[in-house]
Amino acid sequence: MALVIFDLDETLIHGDCSTLWTEEMVKIGWADGDSFISHEQELMRQYASGTLAMEDYMAFTLSPLVGRTPEEVAHVVEPFVEDVIEPIFYSDASRCLARHREAGDRLLVISASAHFLVSAIAERLGIGEVLAIDLEQQRGFYTGRTEGVLTYREGKVTRLHAWLSEQGESLAGAAFYSDSRNDLPLLQLVEKPFTVNPDPVLRAHAEQAGWPILNWR
């Protein structure tokens, strides 16, 4: 039995849950149409190029949640996950998860998206353990701010080490599946790195390092 870690966006699902959630917030009237989507797309281009300041992305995309309760948000997230996210689960990812469960491995999702999204999606995949970006609350309402170390780039490693210590868990024999150059710090940490539909930078690194390159559909 070993720890097996998965990125979420473009690894387990064919898409980015934060971008799709942005579109959902516009659809239900929580955010203001074209300008909101346009700015989010520009921030995502920065993510793809490895230049994004995640603090900027979160501050912008969390602004529609200011003053809303977690219960109010969850009421919208549940049908969003069912209607928008479930249809884009990779079948190959589901089969991989099944193999690791059969082997008795411990499954963990670690994602640079908001915890309320990641946990809801992971639950549908049958994964109960998640590390994601935590949101600040005051008096039971979201403030639009994050708290703690963001699970992005080196922050994933920091948060993972803290989790390992809390859980009494080890990275011995651990695997990590990801599509993104932004996850190179964590991919280089584990014994068994797997690249899934990797971006060009990650693909080049994987080819040089001899890492497996998986083409999931």
C-alpha positions as a LaTeX table, in Angstrom:
\begin{tabular}{lrrr}
\hline
Residue & $x$ (\AA) & $y$ (\AA) & $z$ (\AA) \\
\hline
Met1 & 0.00 & 0.00 & 0.00 \\
Ala2 & 1.33 & 3.44 & $-0.95$ \\
Leu3 & 0.17 & 7.03 & $-1.17$ \\
Val4 & $-1.08$ & 7.97 & $-4.64$ \\
Ile5 & $-1.61$ & 11.65 & $-5.32$ \\
Phe6 & $-3.59$ & 13.18 & $-8.16$ \\
Asp7 & $-3.80$ & 16.66 & $-9.55$ \\
Leu8 & $-7.38$ & 17.47 & $-10.57$ \\
Asp9 & $-7.75$ & 19.83 & $-13.53$ \\
Glu10 & $-6.76$ & 18.33 & $-16.89$ \\
Thr11 & $-5.61$ & 15.22 & $-15.01$ \\
Leu12 & $-8.72$ & 13.58 & $-13.59$ \\
Ile13 & $-11.08$ & 15.81 & $-15.56$ \\
His14 & $-10.94$ & 17.14 & $-19.12$ \\
Gly15 & $-11.09$ & 20.81 & $-18.23$ \\
Asp16 & $-10.40$ & 23.29 & $-15.47$ \\
Cys17 & $-12.98$ & 23.34 & $-12.69$ \\
Ser18 & $-12.18$ & 26.95 & $-11.71$ \\
Thr19 & $-12.76$ & 28.22 & $-15.24$ \\
Leu20 & $-15.98$ & 26.23 & $-15.54$ \\
Trp21 & $-17.09$ & 27.54 & $-12.14$ \\
Thr22 & $-16.40$ & 31.09 & $-13.35$ \\
Glu23 & $-18.75$ & 30.47 & $-16.26$ \\
Glu24 & $-21.32$ & 29.02 & $-13.85$ \\
Met25 & $-21.16$ & 32.11 & $-11.61$ \\
Val26 & $-21.86$ & 34.29 & $-14.65$ \\
Lys27 & $-24.70$ & 32.01 & $-15.70$ \\
Ile28 & $-26.45$ & 32.28 & $-12.33$ \\
Gly29 & $-25.87$ & 36.01 & $-12.03$ \\
Trp30 & $-23.17$ & 36.02 & $-9.35$ \\
Ala31 & $-20.62$ & 37.64 & $-11.68$ \\
Asp32 & $-20.82$ & 40.19 & $-14.46$ \\
Gly33 & $-20.72$ & 38.55 & $-17.86$ \\
Asp34 & $-18.10$ & 39.01 & $-20.54$ \\
Ser35 & $-15.66$ & 41.19 & $-18.61$ \\
Phe36 & $-15.42$ & 38.69 & $-15.75$ \\
Ile37 & $-14.83$ & 35.76 & $-18.09$ \\
Ser38 & $-12.35$ & 37.72 & $-20.18$ \\
His39 & $-10.21$ & 38.61 & $-17.17$ \\
Glu40 & $-10.32$ & 35.04 & $-15.86$ \\
Gln41 & $-9.15$ & 33.78 & $-19.24$ \\
Glu42 & $-6.20$ & 36.18 & $-19.18$ \\
Leu43 & $-5.23$ & 34.91 & $-15.73$ \\
Met44 & $-5.47$ & 31.33 & $-16.99$ \\
Arg45 & $-3.12$ & 32.16 & $-19.86$ \\
Gln46 & $-0.64$ & 33.26 & $-17.23$ \\
Tyr47 & $-1.19$ & 29.94 & $-15.43$ \\
Ala48 & $-0.50$ & 28.00 & $-18.62$ \\
Ser49 & 2.76 & 29.91 & $-19.13$ \\
Gly50 & 3.83 & 29.37 & $-15.51$ \\
Thr51 & 3.75 & 33.10 & $-14.65$ \\
Leu52 & 0.52 & 33.36 & $-12.66$ \\
Ala53 & 0.47 & 34.81 & $-9.17$ \\
Met54 & $-2.18$ & 32.53 & $-7.68$ \\
Glu55 & $-3.04$ & 35.19 & $-5.10$ \\
Asp56 & $-4.24$ & 37.42 & $-7.96$ \\
Tyr57 & $-6.35$ & 34.67 & $-9.49$ \\
Met58 & $-8.01$ & 33.77 & $-6.21$ \\
Ala59 & $-8.69$ & 37.38 & $-5.21$ \\
Phe60 & $-10.46$ & 37.96 & $-8.53$ \\
Thr61 & $-12.44$ & 34.73 & $-8.79$ \\
Leu62 & $-13.51$ & 34.72 & $-5.15$ \\
Ser63 & $-14.99$ & 38.21 & $-5.29$ \\
Pro64 & $-18.51$ & 36.93 & $-6.19$ \\
Leu65 & $-18.52$ & 34.81 & $-3.02$ \\
Val66 & $-17.98$ & 37.69 & $-0.59$ \\
Gly67 & $-20.83$ & 37.69 & 1.94 \\
Arg68 & $-22.14$ & 34.29 & 0.90 \\
Thr69 & $-22.30$ & 31.32 & 3.25 \\
Pro70 & $-20.64$ & 27.97 & 2.55 \\
Glu71 & $-24.12$ & 26.42 & 2.57 \\
Glu72 & $-25.35$ & 28.83 & $-0.11$ \\
Val73 & $-22.33$ & 28.07 & $-2.29$ \\
Ala74 & $-22.59$ & 24.30 & $-1.74$ \\
His75 & $-26.24$ & 24.43 & $-2.83$ \\
Val76 & $-25.05$ & 25.69 & $-6.23$ \\
Val77 & $-21.89$ & 23.58 & $-6.45$ \\
Glu78 & $-23.68$ & 20.24 & $-6.09$ \\
Pro79 & $-25.72$ & 20.46 & $-9.32$ \\
Phe80 & $-22.77$ & 22.17 & $-11.05$ \\
Val81 & $-20.56$ & 19.16 & $-10.34$ \\
Glu82 & $-23.27$ & 16.74 & $-11.45$ \\
Asp83 & $-24.20$ & 18.57 & $-14.65$ \\
Val84 & $-20.90$ & 20.11 & $-15.77$ \\
Ile85 & $-18.02$ & 18.21 & $-14.17$ \\
Glu86 & $-19.15$ & 14.57 & $-14.10$ \\
Pro87 & $-19.47$ & 14.41 & $-17.92$ \\
Ile88 & $-15.80$ & 15.39 & $-18.28$ \\
Phe89 & $-14.28$ & 12.79 & $-15.95$ \\
Tyr90 & $-11.58$ & 10.95 & $-17.87$ \\
Ser91 & $-12.56$ & 7.28 & $-18.25$ \\
Asp92 & $-8.89$ & 6.34 & $-18.08$ \\
Ala93 & $-8.61$ & 8.23 & $-14.79$ \\
Ser94 & $-11.53$ & 6.29 & $-13.36$ \\
Arg95 & $-9.87$ & 3.03 & $-14.35$ \\
Cys96 & $-6.59$ & 4.16 & $-12.79$ \\
Leu97 & $-8.35$ & 5.05 & $-9.55$ \\
Ala98 & $-9.99$ & 1.63 & $-9.51$ \\
Arg99 & $-6.63$ & $-0.12$ & $-9.92$ \\
His100 & $-5.09$ & 1.82 & $-7.05$ \\
Arg101 & $-8.09$ & 1.10 & $-4.82$ \\
Glu102 & $-7.78$ & $-2.60$ & $-5.62$ \\
Ala103 & $-4.11$ & $-2.42$ & $-4.62$ \\
Gly104 & $-5.10$ & $-0.87$ & $-1.31$ \\
Asp105 & $-3.39$ & 2.44 & $-2.01$ \\
Arg106 & $-4.32$ & 5.64 & $-0.20$ \\
Leu107 & $-5.70$ & 8.26 & $-2.60$ \\
Leu108 & $-5.23$ & 12.00 & $-2.23$ \\
Val109 & $-6.19$ & 14.88 & $-4.53$ \\
Ile110 & $-4.05$ & 18.01 & $-4.31$ \\
Ser111 & $-5.21$ & 20.92 & $-6.43$ \\
Ala112 & $-4.67$ & 24.62 & $-6.93$ \\
Ser113 & $-8.42$ & 25.21 & $-7.00$ \\
Ala114 & $-10.72$ & 26.23 & $-4.14$ \\
His115 & $-11.39$ & 23.55 & $-1.56$ \\
Phe116 & $-15.19$ & 23.73 & $-1.89$ \\
Leu117 & $-14.88$ & 22.80 & $-5.57$ \\
Val118 & $-12.14$ & 20.19 & $-5.26$ \\
Ser119 & $-13.75$ & 18.35 & $-2.35$ \\
Ala120 & $-17.13$ & 18.18 & $-4.11$ \\
Ile121 & $-15.56$ & 16.80 & $-7.28$ \\
Ala122 & $-13.29$ & 14.37 & $-5.43$ \\
Glu123 & $-16.29$ & 13.03 & $-3.54$ \\
Arg124 & $-17.97$ & 12.14 & $-6.84$ \\
Leu125 & $-14.79$ & 10.26 & $-7.76$ \\
Gly126 & $-14.90$ & 8.41 & $-4.45$ \\
Ile127 & $-11.87$ & 10.20 & $-3.01$ \\
Gly128 & $-12.30$ & 11.51 & 0.51 \\
Glu129 & $-8.93$ & 13.15 & 1.11 \\
Val130 & $-8.16$ & 16.53 & $-0.44$ \\
Leu131 & $-5.64$ & 19.34 & $-0.19$ \\
Ala132 & $-6.77$ & 22.52 & $-1.93$ \\
Ile133 & $-6.91$ & 26.27 & $-1.46$ \\
Asp134 & $-8.71$ & 27.09 & 1.78 \\
Leu135 & $-11.01$ & 30.09 & 2.03 \\
Glu136 & $-11.31$ & 32.49 & 4.93 \\
Gln137 & $-14.64$ & 32.84 & 6.70 \\
Gln138 & $-15.82$ & 35.42 & 9.19 \\
Arg139 & $-19.04$ & 34.92 & 11.15 \\
Gly140 & $-19.99$ & 32.10 & 8.80 \\
Phe141 & $-19.55$ & 34.08 & 5.56 \\
Tyr142 & $-16.83$ & 33.92 & 2.91 \\
Thr143 & $-14.61$ & 37.02 & 2.92 \\
Gly144 & $-13.18$ & 36.55 & $-0.57$ \\
Arg145 & $-9.74$ & 35.90 & 0.90 \\
Thr146 & $-7.73$ & 32.71 & 1.16 \\
Glu147 & $-6.01$ & 31.37 & 4.25 \\
Gly148 & $-2.88$ & 29.35 & 4.79 \\
Val149 & $-0.38$ & 28.22 & 2.17 \\
Leu150 & $-1.88$ & 28.03 & $-1.31$ \\
Thr151 & $-1.64$ & 24.59 & $-2.94$ \\
Tyr152 & 0.14 & 25.92 & $-6.02$ \\
Arg153 & 3.62 & 25.06 & $-7.32$ \\
Glu154 & 5.97 & 24.82 & $-4.30$ \\
Gly155 & 2.97 & 25.42 & $-2.05$ \\
Lys156 & 1.73 & 21.93 & $-2.92$ \\
Val157 & 4.94 & 20.49 & $-1.52$ \\
Thr158 & 4.68 & 22.60 & 1.64 \\
Arg159 & 1.08 & 21.59 & 2.27 \\
Leu160 & 1.81 & 17.94 & 1.48 \\
His161 & 4.68 & 17.78 & 3.97 \\
Ala162 & 2.43 & 19.27 & 6.66 \\
Trp163 & $-0.29$ & 16.73 & 5.83 \\
Leu164 & 2.17 & 13.84 & 5.91 \\
Ser165 & 3.31 & 14.91 & 9.36 \\
Glu166 & $-0.27$ & 15.21 & 10.63 \\
Gln167 & $-1.27$ & 11.85 & 9.18 \\
Gly168 & 1.88 & 9.94 & 10.12 \\
Glu169 & 2.11 & 9.11 & 6.44 \\
Ser170 & 5.19 & 8.50 & 4.29 \\
Leu171 & 6.18 & 9.23 & 0.70 \\
Ala172 & 7.84 & 5.82 & 0.42 \\
Gly173 & 6.69 & 4.40 & $-2.90$ \\
Ala174 & 4.40 & 7.39 & $-3.50$ \\
Ala175 & 3.10 & 8.29 & $-6.95$ \\
Phe176 & 1.82 & 11.59 & $-8.35$ \\
Tyr177 & $-0.19$ & 12.13 & $-11.54$ \\
Ser178 & $-0.29$ & 15.59 & $-13.15$ \\
Asp179 & $-0.55$ & 17.40 & $-16.48$ \\
Ser180 & 1.15 & 20.69 & $-15.59$ \\
Arg181 & 4.61 & 22.23 & $-15.52$ \\
Asn182 & 3.44 & 23.98 & $-12.35$ \\
Asp183 & 3.55 & 20.61 & $-10.59$ \\
Leu184 & 7.21 & 19.89 & $-11.34$ \\
Pro185 & 8.23 & 20.54 & $-7.68$ \\
Leu186 & 5.93 & 17.75 & $-6.50$ \\
Leu187 & 6.58 & 15.42 & $-9.42$ \\
Gln188 & 10.30 & 15.61 & $-8.63$ \\
Leu189 & 9.60 & 14.75 & $-4.99$ \\
Val190 & 7.86 & 11.40 & $-5.42$ \\
Glu191 & 9.33 & 8.06 & $-6.39$ \\
Lys192 & 6.79 & 7.45 & $-9.14$ \\
Pro193 & 5.93 & 10.56 & $-11.19$ \\
Phe194 & 3.35 & 10.13 & $-13.95$ \\
Thr195 & 2.56 & 12.82 & $-16.50$ \\
Val196 & $-0.98$ & 12.88 & $-17.90$ \\
Asn197 & $-1.59$ & 14.65 & $-21.22$ \\
Pro198 & 1.34 & 16.89 & $-20.23$ \\
Asp199 & 1.75 & 20.47 & $-21.36$ \\
Pro200 & 4.75 & 21.07 & $-23.68$ \\
Val201 & 7.18 & 22.04 & $-20.91$ \\
Leu202 & 6.24 & 19.08 & $-18.75$ \\
Arg203 & 6.33 & 16.71 & $-21.73$ \\
Ala204 & 9.87 & 17.79 & $-22.59$ \\
His205 & 10.93 & 17.30 & $-18.97$ \\
Ala206 & 9.25 & 13.90 & $-18.79$ \\
Glu207 & 10.95 & 12.72 & $-21.98$ \\
Gln208 & 14.34 & 13.82 & $-20.68$ \\
Ala209 & 13.78 & 12.28 & $-17.24$ \\
Gly210 & 12.24 & 9.07 & $-18.57$ \\
Trp211 & 8.94 & 9.62 & $-16.77$ \\
Pro212 & 5.82 & 7.82 & $-18.03$ \\
Ile213 & 3.63 & 9.90 & $-20.34$ \\
Leu214 & $-0.03$ & 8.86 & $-20.18$ \\
Asn215 & $-2.62$ & 9.87 & $-22.76$ \\
Trp216 & $-5.91$ & 9.79 & $-20.90$ \\
Arg217 & $-9.30$ & 10.15 & $-22.51$ \\
\hline
\end{tabular}
